[in-house]
Short mmCIF file of C-alpha atoms in Angstrom, two decimals:
data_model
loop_
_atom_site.label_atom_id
_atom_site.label_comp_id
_atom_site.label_asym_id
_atom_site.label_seq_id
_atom_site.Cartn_x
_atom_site.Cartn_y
_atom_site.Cartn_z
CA UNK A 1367 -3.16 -3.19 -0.54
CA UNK A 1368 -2.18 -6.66 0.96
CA UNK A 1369 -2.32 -8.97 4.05
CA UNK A 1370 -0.93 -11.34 5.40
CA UNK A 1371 -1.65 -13.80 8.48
CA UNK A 1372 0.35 -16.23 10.63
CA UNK A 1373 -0.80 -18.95 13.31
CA UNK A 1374 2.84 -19.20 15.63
CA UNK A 1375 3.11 -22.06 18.10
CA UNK A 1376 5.44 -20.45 20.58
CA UNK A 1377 7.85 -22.54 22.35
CA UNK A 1378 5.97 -22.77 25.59
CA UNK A 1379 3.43 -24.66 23.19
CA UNK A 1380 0.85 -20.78 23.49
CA UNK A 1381 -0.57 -19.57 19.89
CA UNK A 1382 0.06 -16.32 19.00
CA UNK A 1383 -1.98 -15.18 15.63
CA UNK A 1384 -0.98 -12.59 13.67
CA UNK A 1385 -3.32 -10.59 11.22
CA UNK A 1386 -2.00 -7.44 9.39
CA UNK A 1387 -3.66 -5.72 6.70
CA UNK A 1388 -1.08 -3.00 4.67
CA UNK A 1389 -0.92 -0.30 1.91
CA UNK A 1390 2.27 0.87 -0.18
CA UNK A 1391 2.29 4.37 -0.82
CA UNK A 1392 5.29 6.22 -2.35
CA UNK A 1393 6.91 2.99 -1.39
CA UNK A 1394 6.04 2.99 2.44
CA UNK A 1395 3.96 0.14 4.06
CA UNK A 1396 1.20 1.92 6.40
CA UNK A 1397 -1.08 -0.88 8.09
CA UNK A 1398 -4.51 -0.07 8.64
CA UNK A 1399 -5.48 -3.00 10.82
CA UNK A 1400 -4.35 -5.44 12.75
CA UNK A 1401 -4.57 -8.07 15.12
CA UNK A 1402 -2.45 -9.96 17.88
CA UNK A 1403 -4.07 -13.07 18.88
CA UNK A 1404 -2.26 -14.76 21.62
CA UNK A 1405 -3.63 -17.80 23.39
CA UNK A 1406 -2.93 -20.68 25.45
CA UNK A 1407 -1.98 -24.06 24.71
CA UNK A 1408 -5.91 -25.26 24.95
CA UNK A 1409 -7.29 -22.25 22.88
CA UNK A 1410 -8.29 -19.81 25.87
CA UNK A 1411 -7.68 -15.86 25.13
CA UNK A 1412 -4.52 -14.66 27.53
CA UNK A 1413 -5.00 -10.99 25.25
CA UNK A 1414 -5.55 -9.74 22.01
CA UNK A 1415 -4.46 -6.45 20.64
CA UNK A 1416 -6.20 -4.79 17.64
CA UNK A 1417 -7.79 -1.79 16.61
CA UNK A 1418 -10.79 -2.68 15.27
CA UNK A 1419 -13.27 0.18 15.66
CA UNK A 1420 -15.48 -0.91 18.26
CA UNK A 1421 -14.54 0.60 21.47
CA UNK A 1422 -14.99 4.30 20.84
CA UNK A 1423 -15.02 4.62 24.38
CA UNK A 1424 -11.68 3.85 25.17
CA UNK A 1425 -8.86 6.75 25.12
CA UNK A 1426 -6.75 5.04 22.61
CA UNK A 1427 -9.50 4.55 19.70
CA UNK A 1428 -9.43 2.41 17.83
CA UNK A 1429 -6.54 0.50 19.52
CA UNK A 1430 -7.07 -1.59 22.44
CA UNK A 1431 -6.23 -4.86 24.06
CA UNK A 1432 -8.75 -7.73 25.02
CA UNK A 1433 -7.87 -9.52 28.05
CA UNK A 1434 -8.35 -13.06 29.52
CA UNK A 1435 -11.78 -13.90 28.65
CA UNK A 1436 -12.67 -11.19 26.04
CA UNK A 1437 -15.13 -9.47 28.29
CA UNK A 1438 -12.31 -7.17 29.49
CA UNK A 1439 -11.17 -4.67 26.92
CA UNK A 1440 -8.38 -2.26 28.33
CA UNK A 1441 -6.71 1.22 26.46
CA UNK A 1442 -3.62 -0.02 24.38
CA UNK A 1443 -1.04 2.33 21.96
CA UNK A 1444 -1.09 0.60 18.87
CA UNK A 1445 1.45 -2.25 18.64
CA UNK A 1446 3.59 -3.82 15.69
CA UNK A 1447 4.47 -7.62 15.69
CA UNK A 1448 7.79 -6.59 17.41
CA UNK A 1449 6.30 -4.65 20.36
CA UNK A 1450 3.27 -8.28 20.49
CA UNK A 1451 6.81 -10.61 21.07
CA UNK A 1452 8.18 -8.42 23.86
CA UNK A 1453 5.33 -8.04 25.85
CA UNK A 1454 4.28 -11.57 25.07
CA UNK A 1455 8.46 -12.28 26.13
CA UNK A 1456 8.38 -10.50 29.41
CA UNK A 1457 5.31 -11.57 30.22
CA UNK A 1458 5.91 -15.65 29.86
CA UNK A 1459 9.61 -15.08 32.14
#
C-alpha cells in the first residue's frame, strides 16, 4: 500500500490538491481513495472530487463531486488526476 499527496499552484494562481491512496497487486496499482481538491487563489472550494463513503445516497457511491461551498454534493464517475486537469482545463478557458 502507498500514498502520495501534492499541493499544485496552477498557473492562474488556483490550488489544486491531490490525495491518492494505492495498492500493487500482481504488479498493478488499484487506488482505493482519492481526492481532487481544487480551489481558488484565496482558499474558497470551486469542487472537490472523491469517493469517500459518505454519500450513499448518491447514484455513483462512493464517488462524487463537492461543489462551490461544500454544501452541494453532486453524482460524479470516479476520476484519475488526468480526467481532474481536463475538466479543471476546460473549465478555466
Amino acid at each position: 500500500m502507498g500514498l502520495y499527496r501534492y499541493r499544485l499552484l496552477l498557473e492562474n494562481s488556483d490550488f489544486l490538491e491531490i490525495f491518492e491512496r494505492f495498492v500493487v497487486e500482481n504488479r498493478r496499482i488499484t487506488v482505493t481513495k482519492y481526492s481532487f481538491q481544487w480551489q481558488s487563489s484565496n482558499g474558497a472550494l470551486k469542487k472537490r472530487w472523491d469517493n469517500a463513503p459518505h454519500h450513499p445516497e448518491i447514484e455513483t457511491y462512493p464517488s462524487h463531486v463537492h461543489v462551490a461551498n461544500d454544501d452541494v454534493v453532486l453524482p460524479h464517475p470516479p476520476v484519475t488526476i488526468t480526467d481532474i486537469l481536463e475538466l479543471i482545463n476546460n473549465d478555466s478557458a
